[in-house]
CSV table of C-alpha atoms in Angstrom, one decimal:
chain,number,residue,atom,x,y,z
A,1,UNK,CA,0.0,0.0,0.0
A,2,UNK,CA,0.9,3.7,0.0
A,3,UNK,CA,3.4,5.0,2.4
A,4,UNK,CA,3.8,8.8,3.1
A,5,UNK,CA,6.7,10.2,4.9
A,6,UNK,CA,6.7,13.8,6.2
A,7,UNK,CA,9.5,16.0,7.4
A,8,UNK,CA,10.3,17.7,9.6
A,9,UNK,CA,8.3,16.6,12.6
A,10,UNK,CA,8.7,20.0,14.3
A,11,UNK,CA,9.4,23.4,12.8
A,12,UNK,CA,9.8,26.7,14.5
A,13,UNK,CA,10.1,29.9,12.5
A,14,UNK,CA,10.0,33.6,13.3
A,15,UNK,CA,6.9,35.5,12.3
A,16,UNK,CA,7.2,36.8,8.8
A,17,UNK,CA,9.6,34.0,7.7
A,18,UNK,CA,8.7,31.2,5.4
A,19,UNK,CA,8.0,27.6,6.4
A,20,UNK,CA,8.5,24.5,4.2
A,21,UNK,CA,7.2,21.0,4.9
A,22,UNK,CA,8.1,18.1,2.7
A,23,UNK,CA,6.5,14.8,2.0
A,24,UNK,CA,7.4,11.8,-0.1
A,25,UNK,CA,5.1,9.0,-1.3
A,26,UNK,CA,5.7,5.5,-2.4
A,27,UNK,CA,3.0,4.6,-4.9
A,28,UNK,CA,3.4,6.2,-8.3
A,29,UNK,CA,-0.3,5.7,-8.9
A,30,UNK,CA,-1.2,8.3,-6.3
A,31,UNK,CA,-2.6,11.3,-8.0
A,32,UNK,CA,-4.2,13.5,-5.3
A,33,UNK,CA,-2.3,15.3,-2.6
A,34,UNK,CA,-4.1,17.4,0.0
A,35,UNK,CA,-2.7,19.2,3.0
A,36,UNK,CA,-4.6,19.6,6.3
A,37,UNK,CA,-4.1,21.9,9.2
A,38,UNK,CA,-5.1,20.6,12.6
A,39,UNK,CA,-5.3,22.8,15.7
A,40,UNK,CA,-5.1,21.2,19.1
A,41,UNK,CA,-8.2,19.1,19.8
A,42,UNK,CA,-9.9,20.1,16.6
A,43,UNK,CA,-10.7,18.5,13.3
A,44,UNK,CA,-8.2,18.6,10.4
A,45,UNK,CA,-9.1,21.4,7.9
A,46,UNK,CA,-8.2,21.2,4.3
A,47,UNK,CA,-5.9,24.1,3.4
A,48,UNK,CA,-4.8,23.3,-0.1
A,49,UNK,CA,-4.7,20.3,-2.5
A,50,UNK,CA,-3.0,19.4,-5.7
A,51,UNK,CA,-3.6,16.8,-8.4
A,52,UNK,CA,-0.9,15.1,-10.4
A,53,UNK,CA,-1.7,16.9,-13.6
A,54,UNK,CA,-0.2,20.2,-12.2
A,55,UNK,CA,3.2,20.9,-10.7
A,56,UNK,CA,2.3,23.9,-8.5
A,57,UNK,CA,-0.7,25.5,-6.9
A,58,UNK,CA,-0.9,28.7,-4.9
A,59,UNK,CA,-3.6,30.2,-2.7
A,60,UNK,CA,-2.5,33.5,-1.1
A,61,UNK,CA,0.3,32.7,1.3
A,62,UNK,CA,0.1,29.0,0.8
A,63,UNK,CA,1.6,27.0,-2.1
A,64,UNK,CA,2.1,23.4,-2.8
A,65,UNK,CA,4.6,21.9,-5.3
A,66,UNK,CA,4.6,18.4,-6.7
A,67,UNK,CA,7.4,16.5,-8.3
A,68,UNK,CA,5.9,13.3,-9.8
A,69,UNK,CA,9.2,11.9,-11.0
A,70,UNK,CA,10.7,12.1,-7.5
A,71,UNK,CA,7.4,11.4,-5.8
A,72,UNK,CA,7.6,14.2,-3.4
A,73,UNK,CA,5.5,17.3,-2.7
A,74,UNK,CA,5.9,20.3,-0.4
A,75,UNK,CA,3.9,22.9,1.4
A,76,UNK,CA,5.2,26.4,1.4
A,77,UNK,CA,3.8,29.0,3.8
A,78,UNK,CA,5.1,32.6,3.3
A,79,UNK,CA,4.9,35.6,5.6
A,80,UNK,CA,4.0,33.3,8.5
A,81,UNK,CA,1.8,34.5,11.3
A,82,UNK,CA,1.3,33.2,14.9
A,83,UNK,CA,-2.1,31.8,13.9
A,84,UNK,CA,-0.4,29.5,11.4
A,85,UNK,CA,0.9,27.6,14.4
A,86,UNK,CA,-0.7,24.1,14.2
A,87,UNK,CA,0.0,20.6,13.1
A,88,UNK,CA,0.1,20.1,9.4
A,89,UNK,CA,-0.5,16.8,7.7
A,90,UNK,CA,0.2,15.8,4.1
A,91,UNK,CA,-1.7,13.0,2.5
A,92,UNK,CA,-1.8,11.0,-0.7
A,93,UNK,CA,-4.6,9.1,-2.5
A,94,UNK,CA,-4.2,6.2,-4.9
A,95,UNK,CA,-7.8,6.1,-5.9
A,96,UNK,CA,-7.9,9.4,-7.8
A,97,UNK,CA,-10.3,11.0,-5.3
A,98,UNK,CA,-10.2,12.4,-1.8
A,99,UNK,CA,-11.5,9.2,-0.3
A,100,UNK,CA,-8.8,6.8,0.6
A,101,UNK,CA,-6.1,9.0,2.0
A,102,UNK,CA,-2.9,7.9,3.6
A,103,UNK,CA,-1.5,10.6,5.9
A,104,UNK,CA,2.0,11.6,6.8
A,105,UNK,CA,3.1,11.7,10.4
A,106,UNK,CA,2.5,15.4,10.8
A,107,UNK,CA,4.6,18.6,11.4
A,108,UNK,CA,4.1,20.8,14.4
A,109,UNK,CA,4.7,24.3,13.2
A,110,UNK,CA,5.3,27.0,15.7
A,111,UNK,CA,5.5,30.6,14.6
A,112,UNK,CA,7.3,32.7,17.1
A,113,UNK,CA,6.1,36.3,17.5
B,1,UNK,CA,-19.2,23.6,1.6
B,2,UNK,CA,-19.7,20.0,2.7
B,3,UNK,CA,-20.5,19.6,6.4
B,4,UNK,CA,-19.8,16.5,8.5
B,5,UNK,CA,-21.2,16.4,12.0
B,6,UNK,CA,-20.0,14.0,14.7
B,7,UNK,CA,-21.5,13.3,18.1
B,8,UNK,CA,-20.6,13.2,20.9
B,9,UNK,CA,-17.5,15.4,21.1
B,10,UNK,CA,-16.3,13.9,24.3
B,11,UNK,CA,-17.3,10.8,26.2
B,12,UNK,CA,-16.0,9.1,29.3
B,13,UNK,CA,-16.9,5.6,30.0
B,14,UNK,CA,-16.0,2.8,32.3
B,15,UNK,CA,-13.9,-0.2,31.2
B,16,UNK,CA,-16.1,-2.9,29.8
B,17,UNK,CA,-18.9,-0.7,28.5
B,18,UNK,CA,-19.7,0.2,25.0
B,19,UNK,CA,-19.8,3.6,23.3
B,20,UNK,CA,-21.5,4.7,20.2
B,21,UNK,CA,-20.3,7.5,18.0
B,22,UNK,CA,-22.4,9.1,15.3
B,23,UNK,CA,-21.2,10.7,12.0
B,24,UNK,CA,-23.6,12.5,9.8
B,25,UNK,CA,-23.3,14.2,6.5
B,26,UNK,CA,-25.5,17.3,6.8
B,27,UNK,CA,-25.8,18.6,3.3
B,28,UNK,CA,-24.8,15.7,1.0
B,29,UNK,CA,-25.3,12.0,0.7
B,30,UNK,CA,-22.4,9.8,1.5
B,31,UNK,CA,-22.4,6.2,0.4
B,32,UNK,CA,-18.9,5.9,1.9
B,33,UNK,CA,-17.6,7.3,5.2
B,34,UNK,CA,-14.3,6.8,6.8
B,35,UNK,CA,-13.3,6.3,10.4
B,36,UNK,CA,-9.9,7.4,11.7
B,37,UNK,CA,-8.3,7.1,15.0
B,38,UNK,CA,-5.6,9.5,16.3
B,39,UNK,CA,-3.5,9.0,19.3
B,40,UNK,CA,-1.9,12.1,21.0
B,41,UNK,CA,0.8,13.7,18.8
B,42,UNK,CA,0.3,11.1,16.1
B,43,UNK,CA,-1.1,11.0,12.7
B,44,UNK,CA,-4.6,9.9,11.6
B,45,UNK,CA,-4.8,6.2,11.0
B,46,UNK,CA,-7.6,4.8,8.9
B,47,UNK,CA,-9.6,2.2,10.9
B,48,UNK,CA,-12.3,1.3,8.5
B,49,UNK,CA,-14.4,2.3,5.5
B,50,UNK,CA,-18.1,2.5,6.1
B,51,UNK,CA,-20.3,1.5,3.2
B,52,UNK,CA,-24.0,2.3,3.0
B,53,UNK,CA,-26.1,-0.8,2.9
B,54,UNK,CA,-23.2,-3.3,3.1
B,55,UNK,CA,-20.4,-4.4,5.5
B,56,UNK,CA,-17.6,-2.1,6.5
B,57,UNK,CA,-14.1,-2.7,5.3
B,58,UNK,CA,-11.6,-2.8,8.1
B,59,UNK,CA,-7.9,-2.0,7.9
B,60,UNK,CA,-5.4,-4.6,8.9
B,61,UNK,CA,-5.1,-4.9,12.6
B,62,UNK,CA,-8.5,-3.4,13.4
B,63,UNK,CA,-10.9,-5.8,15.2
B,64,UNK,CA,-14.2,-5.7,13.4
B,65,UNK,CA,-16.0,-7.3,16.4
B,66,UNK,CA,-14.7,-4.6,18.7
B,67,UNK,CA,-15.3,-1.6,16.4
B,68,UNK,CA,-18.8,-2.2,15.0
B,69,UNK,CA,-19.7,0.0,12.1
B,70,UNK,CA,-23.2,0.6,10.8
B,71,UNK,CA,-24.1,2.7,7.8
B,72,UNK,CA,-27.8,2.3,7.6
B,73,UNK,CA,-28.6,5.5,5.6
B,74,UNK,CA,-26.9,7.8,3.1
B,75,UNK,CA,-26.3,10.4,5.8
B,76,UNK,CA,-25.4,8.4,8.9
B,77,UNK,CA,-22.6,6.1,10.0
B,78,UNK,CA,-22.1,4.9,13.5
B,79,UNK,CA,-19.0,3.5,15.2
B,80,UNK,CA,-19.6,1.4,18.4
B,81,UNK,CA,-16.6,0.7,20.5
B,82,UNK,CA,-17.6,-2.5,22.4
B,83,UNK,CA,-16.2,-3.6,25.7
B,84,UNK,CA,-14.0,-0.6,25.8
B,85,UNK,CA,-10.6,-0.7,27.6
B,86,UNK,CA,-8.2,2.1,28.6
B,87,UNK,CA,-6.1,1.4,25.5
B,88,UNK,CA,-9.1,2.4,23.4
B,89,UNK,CA,-8.9,5.9,24.7
B,90,UNK,CA,-8.2,8.0,21.7
B,91,UNK,CA,-9.5,10.7,19.3
B,92,UNK,CA,-11.9,9.2,16.8
B,93,UNK,CA,-12.7,11.2,13.7
B,94,UNK,CA,-15.1,10.4,10.8
B,95,UNK,CA,-14.9,11.8,7.3
B,96,UNK,CA,-16.8,11.9,4.1
B,97,UNK,CA,-17.0,13.8,0.9
B,98,UNK,CA,-19.5,14.5,-1.9
B,99,UNK,CA,-18.4,12.9,-5.2
B,100,UNK,CA,-15.2,14.4,-6.7
B,101,UNK,CA,-14.8,16.7,-3.7
B,102,UNK,CA,-12.2,17.0,-0.9
B,103,UNK,CA,-12.5,15.0,2.2
B,104,UNK,CA,-14.2,16.7,5.1
B,105,UNK,CA,-13.8,15.7,8.7
B,106,UNK,CA,-16.2,15.6,11.6
B,107,UNK,CA,-15.3,17.4,14.8
B,108,UNK,CA,-14.0,14.2,16.4
B,109,UNK,CA,-14.8,12.4,19.5
B,110,UNK,CA,-12.4,12.3,22.5
B,111,UNK,CA,-13.0,8.9,24.1
B,112,UNK,CA,-11.6,8.3,27.6
B,113,UNK,CA,-12.0,4.9,29.1
B,114,UNK,CA,-11.5,4.7,32.9
């Protein structure tokens, strides 16, 4: 089955700096890659996703890049703010839809004011 | 957007008792729902796929007789933790999505077994 690895497990940045979280996946058939943000004790919230037919997607301060050849994808957050502090999970799907997701281990992002 | 509602948000039960958790899709029909478990500071692990009108599909290592899943309608799936033990204490989250849409999660249920 699919295996998703995520790095780093913890990341601290100064407010205003950029944060990058990286994930790799094992199954070349995966074609959907969402990123979720989870605050303590709350549900994961989808923040951005990308499908394998594009290499990059951007939404304001958040961007995701995908390298299908290398089987890795990354989350980029620019101009970080304290409210960006949370756990971020990457995920991959082999079914072509959002349904059967395999999650990475998570990254605890702390934005220092 | 799609809304998934989960109840209860917190439950404390005694060892040996059973607990039922409900997951509802409020504004769409879901033939499939997913149940995840999340231990503290860990990732979400898929437990089972709930299929409306048929048996659930369980992931390897998940006991189907302990985690009973019922998906009797297109908007409701239930997870019953039977004969709960302290090691079952965890955060249980359901998820679902309309066709060709991103996955949305319920609020989660914090289960504590004493």
